[in-house]
PDB file of C-alpha atoms in Angstrom:
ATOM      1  CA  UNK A 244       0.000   0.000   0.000  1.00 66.00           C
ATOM      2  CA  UNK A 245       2.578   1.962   0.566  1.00 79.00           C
ATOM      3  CA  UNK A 246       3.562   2.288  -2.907  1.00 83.00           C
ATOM      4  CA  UNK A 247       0.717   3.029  -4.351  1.00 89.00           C
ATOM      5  CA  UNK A 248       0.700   5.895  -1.823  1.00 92.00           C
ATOM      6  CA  UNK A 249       4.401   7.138  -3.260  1.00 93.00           C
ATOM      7  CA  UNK A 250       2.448   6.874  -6.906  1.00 93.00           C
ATOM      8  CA  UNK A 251      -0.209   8.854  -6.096  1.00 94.00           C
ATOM      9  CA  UNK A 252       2.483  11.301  -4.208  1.00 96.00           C
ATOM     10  CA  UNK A 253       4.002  11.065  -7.991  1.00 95.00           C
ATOM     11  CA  UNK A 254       1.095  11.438  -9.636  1.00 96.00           C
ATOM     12  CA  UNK A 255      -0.247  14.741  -7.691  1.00 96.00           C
ATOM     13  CA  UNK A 256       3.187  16.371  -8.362  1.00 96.00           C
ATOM     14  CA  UNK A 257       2.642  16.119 -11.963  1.00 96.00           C
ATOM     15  CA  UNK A 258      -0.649  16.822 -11.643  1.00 96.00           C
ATOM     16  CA  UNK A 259       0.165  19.911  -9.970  1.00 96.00           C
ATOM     17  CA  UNK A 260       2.739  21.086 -12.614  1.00 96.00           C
ATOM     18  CA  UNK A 261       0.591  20.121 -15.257  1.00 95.00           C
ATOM     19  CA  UNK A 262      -2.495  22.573 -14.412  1.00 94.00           C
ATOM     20  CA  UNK A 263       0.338  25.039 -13.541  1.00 95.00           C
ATOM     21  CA  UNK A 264       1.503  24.667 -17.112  1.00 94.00           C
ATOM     22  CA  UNK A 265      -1.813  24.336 -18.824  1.00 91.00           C
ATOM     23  CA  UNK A 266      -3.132  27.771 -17.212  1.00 91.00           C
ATOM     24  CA  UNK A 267      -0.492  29.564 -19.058  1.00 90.00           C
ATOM     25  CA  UNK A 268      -1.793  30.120 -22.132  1.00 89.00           C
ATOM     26  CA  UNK A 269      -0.987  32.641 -24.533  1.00 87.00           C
ATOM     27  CA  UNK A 270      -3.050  35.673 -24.641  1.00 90.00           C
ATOM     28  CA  UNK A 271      -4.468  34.118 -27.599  1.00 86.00           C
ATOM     29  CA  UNK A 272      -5.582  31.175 -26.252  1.00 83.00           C
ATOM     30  CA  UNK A 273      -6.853  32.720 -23.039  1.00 87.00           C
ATOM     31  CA  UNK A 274      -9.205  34.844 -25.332  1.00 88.00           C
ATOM     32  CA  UNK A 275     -10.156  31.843 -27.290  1.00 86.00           C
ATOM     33  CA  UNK A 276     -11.361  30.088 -24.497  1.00 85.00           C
ATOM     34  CA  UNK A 277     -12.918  33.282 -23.234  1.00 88.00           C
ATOM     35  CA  UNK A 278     -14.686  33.929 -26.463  1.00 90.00           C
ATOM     36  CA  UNK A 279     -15.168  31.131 -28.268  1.00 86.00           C
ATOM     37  CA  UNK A 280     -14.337  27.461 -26.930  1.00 82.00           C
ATOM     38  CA  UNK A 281     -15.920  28.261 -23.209  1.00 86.00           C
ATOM     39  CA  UNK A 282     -15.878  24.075 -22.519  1.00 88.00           C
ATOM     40  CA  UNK A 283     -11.867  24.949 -21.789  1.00 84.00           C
ATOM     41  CA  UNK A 284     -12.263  27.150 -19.238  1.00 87.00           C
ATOM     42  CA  UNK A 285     -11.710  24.622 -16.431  1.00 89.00           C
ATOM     43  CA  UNK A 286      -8.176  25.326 -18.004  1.00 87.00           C
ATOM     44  CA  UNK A 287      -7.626  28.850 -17.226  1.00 89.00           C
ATOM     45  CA  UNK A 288      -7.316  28.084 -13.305  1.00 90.00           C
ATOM     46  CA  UNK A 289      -4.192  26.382 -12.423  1.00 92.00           C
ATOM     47  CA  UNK A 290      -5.736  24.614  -9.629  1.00 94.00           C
ATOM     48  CA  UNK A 291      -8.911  23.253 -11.289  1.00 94.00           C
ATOM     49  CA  UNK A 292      -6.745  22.348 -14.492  1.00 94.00           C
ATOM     50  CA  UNK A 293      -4.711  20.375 -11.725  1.00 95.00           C
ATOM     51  CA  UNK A 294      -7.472  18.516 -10.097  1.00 96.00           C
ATOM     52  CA  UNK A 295      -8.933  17.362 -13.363  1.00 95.00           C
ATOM     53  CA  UNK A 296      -5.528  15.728 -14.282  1.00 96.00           C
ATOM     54  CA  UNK A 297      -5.167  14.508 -10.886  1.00 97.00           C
ATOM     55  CA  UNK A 298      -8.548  13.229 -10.836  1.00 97.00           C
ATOM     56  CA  UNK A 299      -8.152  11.249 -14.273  1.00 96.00           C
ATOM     57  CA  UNK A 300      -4.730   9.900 -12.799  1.00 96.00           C
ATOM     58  CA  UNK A 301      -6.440   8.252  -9.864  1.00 97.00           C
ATOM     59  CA  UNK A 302      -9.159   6.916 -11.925  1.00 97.00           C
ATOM     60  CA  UNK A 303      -6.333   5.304 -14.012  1.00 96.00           C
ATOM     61  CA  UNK A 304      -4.552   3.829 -10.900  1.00 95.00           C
ATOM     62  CA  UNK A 305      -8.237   2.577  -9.682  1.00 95.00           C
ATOM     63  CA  UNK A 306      -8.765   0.551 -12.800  1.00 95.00           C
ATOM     64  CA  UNK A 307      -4.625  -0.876 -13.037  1.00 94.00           C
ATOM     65  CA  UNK A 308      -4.741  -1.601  -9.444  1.00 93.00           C
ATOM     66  CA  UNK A 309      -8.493  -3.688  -9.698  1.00 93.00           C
ATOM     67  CA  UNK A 310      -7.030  -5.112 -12.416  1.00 93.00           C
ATOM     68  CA  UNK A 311      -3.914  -6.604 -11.156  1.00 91.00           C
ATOM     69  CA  UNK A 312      -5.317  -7.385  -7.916  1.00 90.00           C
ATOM     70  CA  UNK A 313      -8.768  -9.049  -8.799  1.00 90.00           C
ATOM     71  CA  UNK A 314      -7.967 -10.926 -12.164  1.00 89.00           C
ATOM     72  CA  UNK A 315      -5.210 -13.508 -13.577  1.00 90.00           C
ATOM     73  CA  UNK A 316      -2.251 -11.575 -14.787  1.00 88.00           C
ATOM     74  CA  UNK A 317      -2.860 -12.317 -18.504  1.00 92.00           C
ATOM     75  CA  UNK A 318      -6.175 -10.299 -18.231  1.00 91.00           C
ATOM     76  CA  UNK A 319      -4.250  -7.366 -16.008  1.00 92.00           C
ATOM     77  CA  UNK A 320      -1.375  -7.580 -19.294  1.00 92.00           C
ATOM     78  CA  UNK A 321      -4.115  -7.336 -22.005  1.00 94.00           C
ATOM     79  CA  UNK A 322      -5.872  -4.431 -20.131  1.00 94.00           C
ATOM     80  CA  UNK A 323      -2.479  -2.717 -19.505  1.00 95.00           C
ATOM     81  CA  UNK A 324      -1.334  -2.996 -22.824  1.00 96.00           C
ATOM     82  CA  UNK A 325      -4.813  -2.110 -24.198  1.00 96.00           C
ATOM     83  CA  UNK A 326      -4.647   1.379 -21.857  1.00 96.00           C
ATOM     84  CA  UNK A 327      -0.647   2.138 -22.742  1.00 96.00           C
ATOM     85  CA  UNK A 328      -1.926   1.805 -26.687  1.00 97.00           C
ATOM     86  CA  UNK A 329      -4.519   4.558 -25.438  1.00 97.00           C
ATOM     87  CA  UNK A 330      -2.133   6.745 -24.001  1.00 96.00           C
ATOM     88  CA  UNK A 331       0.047   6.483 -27.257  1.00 97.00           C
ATOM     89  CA  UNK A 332      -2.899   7.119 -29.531  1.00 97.00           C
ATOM     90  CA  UNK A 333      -3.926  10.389 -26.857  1.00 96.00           C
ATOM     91  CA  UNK A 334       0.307  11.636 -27.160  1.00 96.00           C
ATOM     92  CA  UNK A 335      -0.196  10.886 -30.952  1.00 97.00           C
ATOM     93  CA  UNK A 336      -3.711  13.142 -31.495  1.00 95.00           C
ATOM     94  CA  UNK A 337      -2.393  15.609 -29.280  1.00 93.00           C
ATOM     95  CA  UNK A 338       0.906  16.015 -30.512  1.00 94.00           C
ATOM     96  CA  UNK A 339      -1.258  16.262 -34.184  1.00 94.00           C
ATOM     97  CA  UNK A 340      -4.196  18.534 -32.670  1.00 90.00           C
ATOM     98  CA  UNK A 341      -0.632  21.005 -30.882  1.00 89.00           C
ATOM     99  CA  UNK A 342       0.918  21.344 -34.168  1.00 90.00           C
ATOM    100  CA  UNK A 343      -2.095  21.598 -36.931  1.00 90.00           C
ATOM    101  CA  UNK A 344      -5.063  23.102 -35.227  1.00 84.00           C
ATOM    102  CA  UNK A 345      -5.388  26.451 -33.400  1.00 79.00           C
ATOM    103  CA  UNK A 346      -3.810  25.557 -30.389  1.00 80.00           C
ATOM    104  CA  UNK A 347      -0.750  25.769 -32.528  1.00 81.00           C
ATOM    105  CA  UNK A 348      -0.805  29.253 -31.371  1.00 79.00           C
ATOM    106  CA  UNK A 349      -0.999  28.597 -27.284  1.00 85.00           C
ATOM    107  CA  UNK A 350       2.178  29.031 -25.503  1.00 84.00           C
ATOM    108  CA  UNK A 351       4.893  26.023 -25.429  1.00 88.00           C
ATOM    109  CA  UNK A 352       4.097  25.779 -21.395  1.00 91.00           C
ATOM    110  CA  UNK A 353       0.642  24.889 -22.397  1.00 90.00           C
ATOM    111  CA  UNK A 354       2.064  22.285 -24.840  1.00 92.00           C
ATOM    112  CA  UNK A 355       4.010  21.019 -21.778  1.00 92.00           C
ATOM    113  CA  UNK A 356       1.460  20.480 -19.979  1.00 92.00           C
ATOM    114  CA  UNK A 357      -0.554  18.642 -22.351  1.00 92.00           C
ATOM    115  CA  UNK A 358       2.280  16.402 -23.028  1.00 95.00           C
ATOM    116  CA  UNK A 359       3.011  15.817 -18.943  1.00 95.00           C
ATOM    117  CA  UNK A 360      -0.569  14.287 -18.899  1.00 95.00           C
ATOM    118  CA  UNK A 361       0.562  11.522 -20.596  1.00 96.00           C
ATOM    119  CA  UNK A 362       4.134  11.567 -19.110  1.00 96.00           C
ATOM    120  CA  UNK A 363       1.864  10.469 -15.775  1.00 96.00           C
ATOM    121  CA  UNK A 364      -0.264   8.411 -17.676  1.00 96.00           C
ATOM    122  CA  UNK A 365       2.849   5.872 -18.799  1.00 96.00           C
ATOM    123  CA  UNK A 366       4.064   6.571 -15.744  1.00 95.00           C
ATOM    124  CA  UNK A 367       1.060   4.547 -14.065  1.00 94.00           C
ATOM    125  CA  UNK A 368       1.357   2.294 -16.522  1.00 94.00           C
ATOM    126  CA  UNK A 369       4.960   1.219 -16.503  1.00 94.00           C
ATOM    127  CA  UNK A 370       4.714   1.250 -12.317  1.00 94.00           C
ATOM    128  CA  UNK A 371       2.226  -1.548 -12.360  1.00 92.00           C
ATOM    129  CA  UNK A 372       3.949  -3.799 -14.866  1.00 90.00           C
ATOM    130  CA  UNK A 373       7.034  -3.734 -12.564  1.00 90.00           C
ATOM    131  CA  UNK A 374       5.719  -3.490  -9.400  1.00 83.00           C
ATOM    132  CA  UNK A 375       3.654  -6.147  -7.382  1.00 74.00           C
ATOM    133  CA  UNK A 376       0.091  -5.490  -6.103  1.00 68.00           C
ATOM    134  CA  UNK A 377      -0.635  -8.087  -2.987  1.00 66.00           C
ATOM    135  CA  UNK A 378      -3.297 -10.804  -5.274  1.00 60.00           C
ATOM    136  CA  UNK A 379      -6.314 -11.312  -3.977  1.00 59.00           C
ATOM    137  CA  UNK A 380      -5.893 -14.599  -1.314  1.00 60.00           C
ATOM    138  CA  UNK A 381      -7.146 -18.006  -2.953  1.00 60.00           C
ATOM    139  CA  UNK A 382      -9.834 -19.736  -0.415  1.00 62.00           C
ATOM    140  CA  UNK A 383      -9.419 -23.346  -0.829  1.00 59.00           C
ATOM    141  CA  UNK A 384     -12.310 -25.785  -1.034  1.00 60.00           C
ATOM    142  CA  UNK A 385     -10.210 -28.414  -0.907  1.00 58.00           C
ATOM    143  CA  UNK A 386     -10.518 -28.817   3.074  1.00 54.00           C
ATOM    144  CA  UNK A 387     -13.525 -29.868   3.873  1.00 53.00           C
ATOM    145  CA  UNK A 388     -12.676 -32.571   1.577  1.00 52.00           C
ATOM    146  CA  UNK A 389      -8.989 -33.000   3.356  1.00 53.00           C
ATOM    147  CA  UNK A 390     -11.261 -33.128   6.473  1.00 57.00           C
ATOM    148  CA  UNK A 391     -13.388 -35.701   5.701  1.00 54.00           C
ATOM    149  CA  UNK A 392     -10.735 -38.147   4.705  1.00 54.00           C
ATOM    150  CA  UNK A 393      -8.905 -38.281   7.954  1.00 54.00           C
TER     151      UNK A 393
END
């Protein structure tokens, strides 16, 4: 447990630089939001910007940590795999959507930002694949049976 506690310690650091780095936008992009794509306000406020990250970061964890904990580790691999494939496809699109739409014209720190989302999104990936979560204890039928033989 108390790794997962030093991973969500991780995880809320990056979190927290993250919605720093998203909240400074250019002036541009500040007025764009303003004006015309009001859905991304959440990401003018450094704080708010840094809960939502943090927020999607623990939901992550959740679902790696049920995973690996509740079901045989060839399901936990396939869902792992299936959510780091995710992640690449998310870097990919915004990578694409930071150099060919308008956010082209937000600041570099904002581009940061976006990219350290998925910095901690690999990062939860990659901790589970190396490090063990305590499996879910095996009750065994089997001795009631052992029982009734002796």
């Amino acid at each position: 447990m108390k790794k997962i506690l030093n991973l969500i310690l991780v995880q809320g650091i990056i979190s927290l630089i993250s919605g720093i780095l998203l909240s400074k936008m250019s002036l541009v992009g500040k007025i764009g939001i303003s004006v015309v794509y009001t859905e991304y306000t959440i990401l003018k406020t450094w704080w708010k910007a840094a809960l939502l990250v943090f927020f999607i970061q623990l939901i992550l964890i959740a679902v790696l940590y049920v995973t690996k904990r509740f079901m045989i580790y060839k399901t936990f691999v396939i869902v792992n795999l299936v959510i780091v494939i995710l992640g690449l496809l998310g870097l990919f699109f915004t990578y694409i959507d930071f150099t060919t739409t308008s956010h082209k014209y937000m600041n570099s720190k904002f581009h940061t930002g976006g990219y350290l989302v998925w910095f901690g999104w690999f990062i939860n990936c990659i901790y589970f694949f190396i490090f063990s979560v305590k499996p879910k204890p095996i009750e065994s039928t089997n001795t009631t049976l052992n029982q009734g033989l002796n």
